[in-house]
XYZ file of C-alpha atoms in Angstrom:
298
model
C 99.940 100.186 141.484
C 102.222 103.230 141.272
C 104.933 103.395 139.587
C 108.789 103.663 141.415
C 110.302 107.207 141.643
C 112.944 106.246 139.033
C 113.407 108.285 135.359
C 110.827 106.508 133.505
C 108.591 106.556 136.374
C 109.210 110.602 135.836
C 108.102 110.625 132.157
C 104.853 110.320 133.624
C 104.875 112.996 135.513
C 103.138 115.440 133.467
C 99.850 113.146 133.154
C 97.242 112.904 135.276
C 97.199 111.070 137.992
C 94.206 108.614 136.971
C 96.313 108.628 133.536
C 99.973 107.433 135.859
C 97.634 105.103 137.409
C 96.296 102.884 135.077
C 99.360 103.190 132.941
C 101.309 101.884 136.508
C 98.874 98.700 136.667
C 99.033 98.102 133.081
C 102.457 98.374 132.915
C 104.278 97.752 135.560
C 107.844 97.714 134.229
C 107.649 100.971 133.549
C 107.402 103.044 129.999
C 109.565 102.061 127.001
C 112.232 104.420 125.709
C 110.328 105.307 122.996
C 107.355 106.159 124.977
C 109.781 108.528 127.432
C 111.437 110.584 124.449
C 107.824 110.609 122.879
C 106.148 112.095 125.715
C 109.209 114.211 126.423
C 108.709 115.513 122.792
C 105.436 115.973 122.845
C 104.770 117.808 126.009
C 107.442 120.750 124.406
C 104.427 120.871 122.041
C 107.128 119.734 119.355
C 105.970 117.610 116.063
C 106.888 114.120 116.032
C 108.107 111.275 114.113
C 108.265 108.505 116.302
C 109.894 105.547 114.638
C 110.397 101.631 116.171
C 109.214 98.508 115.741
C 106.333 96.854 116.717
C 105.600 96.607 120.777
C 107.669 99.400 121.470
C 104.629 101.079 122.563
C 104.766 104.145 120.169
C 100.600 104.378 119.375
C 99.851 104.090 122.558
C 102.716 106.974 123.698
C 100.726 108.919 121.113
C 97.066 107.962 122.037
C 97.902 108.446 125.595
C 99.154 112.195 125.607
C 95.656 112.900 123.427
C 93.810 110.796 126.185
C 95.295 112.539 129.044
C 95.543 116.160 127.664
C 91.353 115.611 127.002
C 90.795 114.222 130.574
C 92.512 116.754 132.603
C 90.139 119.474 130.440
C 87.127 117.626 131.260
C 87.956 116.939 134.865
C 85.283 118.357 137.208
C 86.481 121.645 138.307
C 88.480 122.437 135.381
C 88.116 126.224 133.484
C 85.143 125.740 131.124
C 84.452 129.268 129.685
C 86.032 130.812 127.098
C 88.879 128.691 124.810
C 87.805 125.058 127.079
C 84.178 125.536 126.302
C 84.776 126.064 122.477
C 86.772 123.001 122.237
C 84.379 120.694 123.579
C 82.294 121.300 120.479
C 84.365 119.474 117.820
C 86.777 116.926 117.332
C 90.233 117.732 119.231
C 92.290 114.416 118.052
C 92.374 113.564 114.786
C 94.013 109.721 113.792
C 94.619 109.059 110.261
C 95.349 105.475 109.460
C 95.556 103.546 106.546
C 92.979 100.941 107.247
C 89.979 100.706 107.468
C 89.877 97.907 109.600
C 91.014 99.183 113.079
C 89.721 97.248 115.564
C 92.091 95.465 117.534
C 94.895 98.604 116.774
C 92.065 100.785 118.301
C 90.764 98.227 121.331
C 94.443 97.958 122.799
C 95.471 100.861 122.378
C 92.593 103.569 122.554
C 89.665 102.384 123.778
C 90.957 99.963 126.748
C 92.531 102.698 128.494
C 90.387 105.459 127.519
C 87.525 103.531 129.439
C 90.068 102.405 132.640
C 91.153 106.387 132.665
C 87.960 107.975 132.216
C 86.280 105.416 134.887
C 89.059 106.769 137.597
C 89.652 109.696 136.423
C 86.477 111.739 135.949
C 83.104 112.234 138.066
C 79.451 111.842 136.795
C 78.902 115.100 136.118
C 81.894 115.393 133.770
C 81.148 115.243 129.449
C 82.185 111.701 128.782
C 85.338 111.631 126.001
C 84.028 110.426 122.546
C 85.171 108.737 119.979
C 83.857 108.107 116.608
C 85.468 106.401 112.939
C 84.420 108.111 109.354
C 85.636 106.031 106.500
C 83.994 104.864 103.233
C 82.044 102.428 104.761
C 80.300 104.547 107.279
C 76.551 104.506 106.806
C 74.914 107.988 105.978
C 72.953 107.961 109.216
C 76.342 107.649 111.235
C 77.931 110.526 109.141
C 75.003 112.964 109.676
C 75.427 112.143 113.421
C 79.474 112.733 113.607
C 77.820 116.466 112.057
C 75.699 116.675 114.319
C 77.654 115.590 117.150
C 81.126 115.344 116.140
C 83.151 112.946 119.026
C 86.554 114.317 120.315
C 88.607 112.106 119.055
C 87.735 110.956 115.576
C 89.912 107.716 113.369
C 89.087 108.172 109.868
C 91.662 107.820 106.629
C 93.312 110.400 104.052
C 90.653 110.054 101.693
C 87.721 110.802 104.312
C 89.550 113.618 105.580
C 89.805 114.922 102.254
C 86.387 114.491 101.666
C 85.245 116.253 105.224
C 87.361 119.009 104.445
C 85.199 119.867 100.989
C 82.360 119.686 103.055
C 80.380 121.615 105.802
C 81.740 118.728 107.952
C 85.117 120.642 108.126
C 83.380 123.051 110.649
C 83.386 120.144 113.298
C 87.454 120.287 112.860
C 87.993 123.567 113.781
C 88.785 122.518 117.634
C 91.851 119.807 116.555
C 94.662 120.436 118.670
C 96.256 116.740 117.693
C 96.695 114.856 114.526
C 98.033 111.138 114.790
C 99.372 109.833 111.175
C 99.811 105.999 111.550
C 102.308 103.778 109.175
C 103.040 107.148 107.892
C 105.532 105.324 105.280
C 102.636 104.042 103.712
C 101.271 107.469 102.568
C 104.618 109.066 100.959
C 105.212 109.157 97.693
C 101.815 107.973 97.056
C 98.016 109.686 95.437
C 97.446 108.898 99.095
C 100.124 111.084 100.665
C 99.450 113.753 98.545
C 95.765 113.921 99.337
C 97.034 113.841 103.258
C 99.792 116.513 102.476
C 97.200 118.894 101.300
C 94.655 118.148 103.775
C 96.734 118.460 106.663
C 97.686 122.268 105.438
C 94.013 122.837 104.593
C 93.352 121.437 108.229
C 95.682 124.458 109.046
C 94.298 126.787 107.453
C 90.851 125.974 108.641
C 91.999 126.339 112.402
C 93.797 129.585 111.554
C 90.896 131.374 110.899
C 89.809 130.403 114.915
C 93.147 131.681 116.260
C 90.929 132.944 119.196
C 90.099 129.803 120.798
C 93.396 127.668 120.532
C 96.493 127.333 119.841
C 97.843 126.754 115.964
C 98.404 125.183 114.133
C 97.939 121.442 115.359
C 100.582 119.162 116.784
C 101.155 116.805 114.277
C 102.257 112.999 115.318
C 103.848 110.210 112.641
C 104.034 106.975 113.646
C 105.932 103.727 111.658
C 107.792 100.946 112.435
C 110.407 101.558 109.885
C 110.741 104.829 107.055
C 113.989 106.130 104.847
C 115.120 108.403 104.482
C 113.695 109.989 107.863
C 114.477 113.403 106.509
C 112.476 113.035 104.203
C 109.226 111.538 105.862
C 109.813 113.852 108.523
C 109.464 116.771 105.538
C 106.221 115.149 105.007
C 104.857 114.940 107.755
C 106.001 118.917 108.980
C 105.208 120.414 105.955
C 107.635 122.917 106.467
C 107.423 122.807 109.636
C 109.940 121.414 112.184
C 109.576 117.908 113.289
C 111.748 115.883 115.622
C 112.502 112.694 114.920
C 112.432 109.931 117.698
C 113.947 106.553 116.704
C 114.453 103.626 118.526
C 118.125 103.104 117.192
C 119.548 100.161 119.725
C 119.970 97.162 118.188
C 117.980 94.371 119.821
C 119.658 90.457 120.299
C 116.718 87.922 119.900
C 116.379 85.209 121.888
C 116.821 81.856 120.174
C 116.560 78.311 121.594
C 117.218 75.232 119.947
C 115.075 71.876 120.436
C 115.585 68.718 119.136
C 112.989 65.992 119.218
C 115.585 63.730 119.877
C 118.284 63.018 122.094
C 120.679 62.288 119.240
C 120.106 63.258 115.628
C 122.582 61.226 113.896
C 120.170 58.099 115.654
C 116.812 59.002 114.607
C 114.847 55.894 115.000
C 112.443 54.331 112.000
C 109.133 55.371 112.507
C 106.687 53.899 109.927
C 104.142 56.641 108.074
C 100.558 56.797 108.451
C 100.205 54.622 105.635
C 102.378 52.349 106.232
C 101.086 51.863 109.883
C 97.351 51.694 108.200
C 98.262 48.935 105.486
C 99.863 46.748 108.480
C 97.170 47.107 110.684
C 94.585 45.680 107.821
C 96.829 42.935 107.062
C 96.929 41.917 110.511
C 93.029 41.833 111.068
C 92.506 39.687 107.950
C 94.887 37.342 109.088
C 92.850 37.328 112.450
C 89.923 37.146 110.952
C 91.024 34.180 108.542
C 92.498 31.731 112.060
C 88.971 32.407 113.553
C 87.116 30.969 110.704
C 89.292 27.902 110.167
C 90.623 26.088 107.108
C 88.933 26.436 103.964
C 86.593 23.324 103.197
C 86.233 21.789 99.522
């Protein structure tokens, strides 16, 4: 299904056209406001805080710029020398989340159209798009194979990250281009935050030292349904750097409908309780039973 020429249609524009595709048959109303502003912002190669509530569509505005931007690089005939080549040995997009339970955040909104994208979008000789999770309850075997052969897009928390970073793990980072912080209101003012704060800049630093193969320092993404003050948050997230703020503002009317069991309340009839319907019922079959067996002889 495509998509109608009209201005949301045109926020897709950019992606690829497996990408506009599957997003057009998933979606066929078209992207959310949020999602236009956050692929508007994103595609300036800005830093984001994306803020609205839940089903506005915001993680998957993020994870589908990462998706796209990885699938157009490892579409067959695309430049793989130089910069390209390097960055297909590493992670390129980093999600942070809170959790360690991901699954159905990750199915819907990662996975599912990763697989529909890739499927369309890229031919059998092209490097597949990986993903892997590192968190404290990845086995050792797993972790020696994320060294080994680190995915590109890897979902792992602040403390991992932390912990990769003080490690020779950090040299499978050095090709991040994107880093996705989910419920991002979660980490500030927190131990947590500050162990992301001073990752994130150590993440920095790391890719500085490869200035050579891409561009720095990474974009960063913040996603949460609701944060104050936004100034500060977006701070945060930046450190020091600029971030723009996207914010689904409008105020939204819910739709309420009112159902009465009854035609009229003020004439609910009797109804007898479970009980009440039990205890009658037994009275009644030992009455039966007593007329069946007769008056009692002396």
């Amino acid at each position: 299904m495509t998509l109608k020429p009209t201005a949301a249609a045109r926020a897709l524009d950019a992606f690829a056209s497996a990408t506009r595709t599957w997003f057009g048959s998933a979606f066929p109303s078209g992207p959310t406001p949020v999602q236009e502003r956050t692929w508007a912002v994103i595609g300036r190669g800005e830093n984001a805080l994306v803020i609205a509530p839940t089903g506005s569509g915001k993680t998957l505005a993020a994870f589908l710029s990462a998706i796209d931007r990885l699938i157009q690089d490892a579409a067959p005939g695309h430049d793989a020398t130089g910069p390209a080549r390097a960055r297909r040995r590493g992670v390129r997009v980093l999600y942070i989340s809170p959790l360690k339970a991901l699954g159905a955040d990750v199915e819907r909104n990662l996975r599912r159209p990763l697989s529909a994208i890739t499927a369309a979008g890229l031919g059998a000789s092209a490097a597949p798009v990986t993903v892997g999770v590192r968190s404290g309850d990845t086995p050792a075997a797993e972790r020696r194979r994320l060294r080994t052969r680190p995915p590109d897009i890897l979902i792992t928390t602040p403390e991992s990250l932390y912990l990769m970073l003080t490690s020779a793990v950090r040299e499978t980072l050095r090709g991040v281009q994107t880093v996705i912080v989910d419920e991002i209101h979660s980490f500030a003012a927190s131990k947590r935050g500050t162990h992301l704060a001073l990752s994130l800049e150590r993440l920095d630093d790391l890719l500085e030292r490869f200035d050579d193969l891409l561009e720095r320092p990474a974009q960063r993404i913040g996603l949460s349904a609701t944060v104050a003050p936004r100034e500060e948050i977006a701070r945060f997230l930046g450190g020091g750097r600029p971030v723009s703020v996207i914010a689904a503002d409008s105020s939204t009317t819910p739709e309420v409908s009112v159902i009465a069991p009854v035609a009229d309340m003020a004439r609910v009839p009797a109804t007898a309780d479970r009980r009440t319907r039990m205890e009658r019922a037994g009275r009644t079959g030992r009455a039966g039973r007593a007329a069946a067996l007769g008056p009692a002889r002396g």
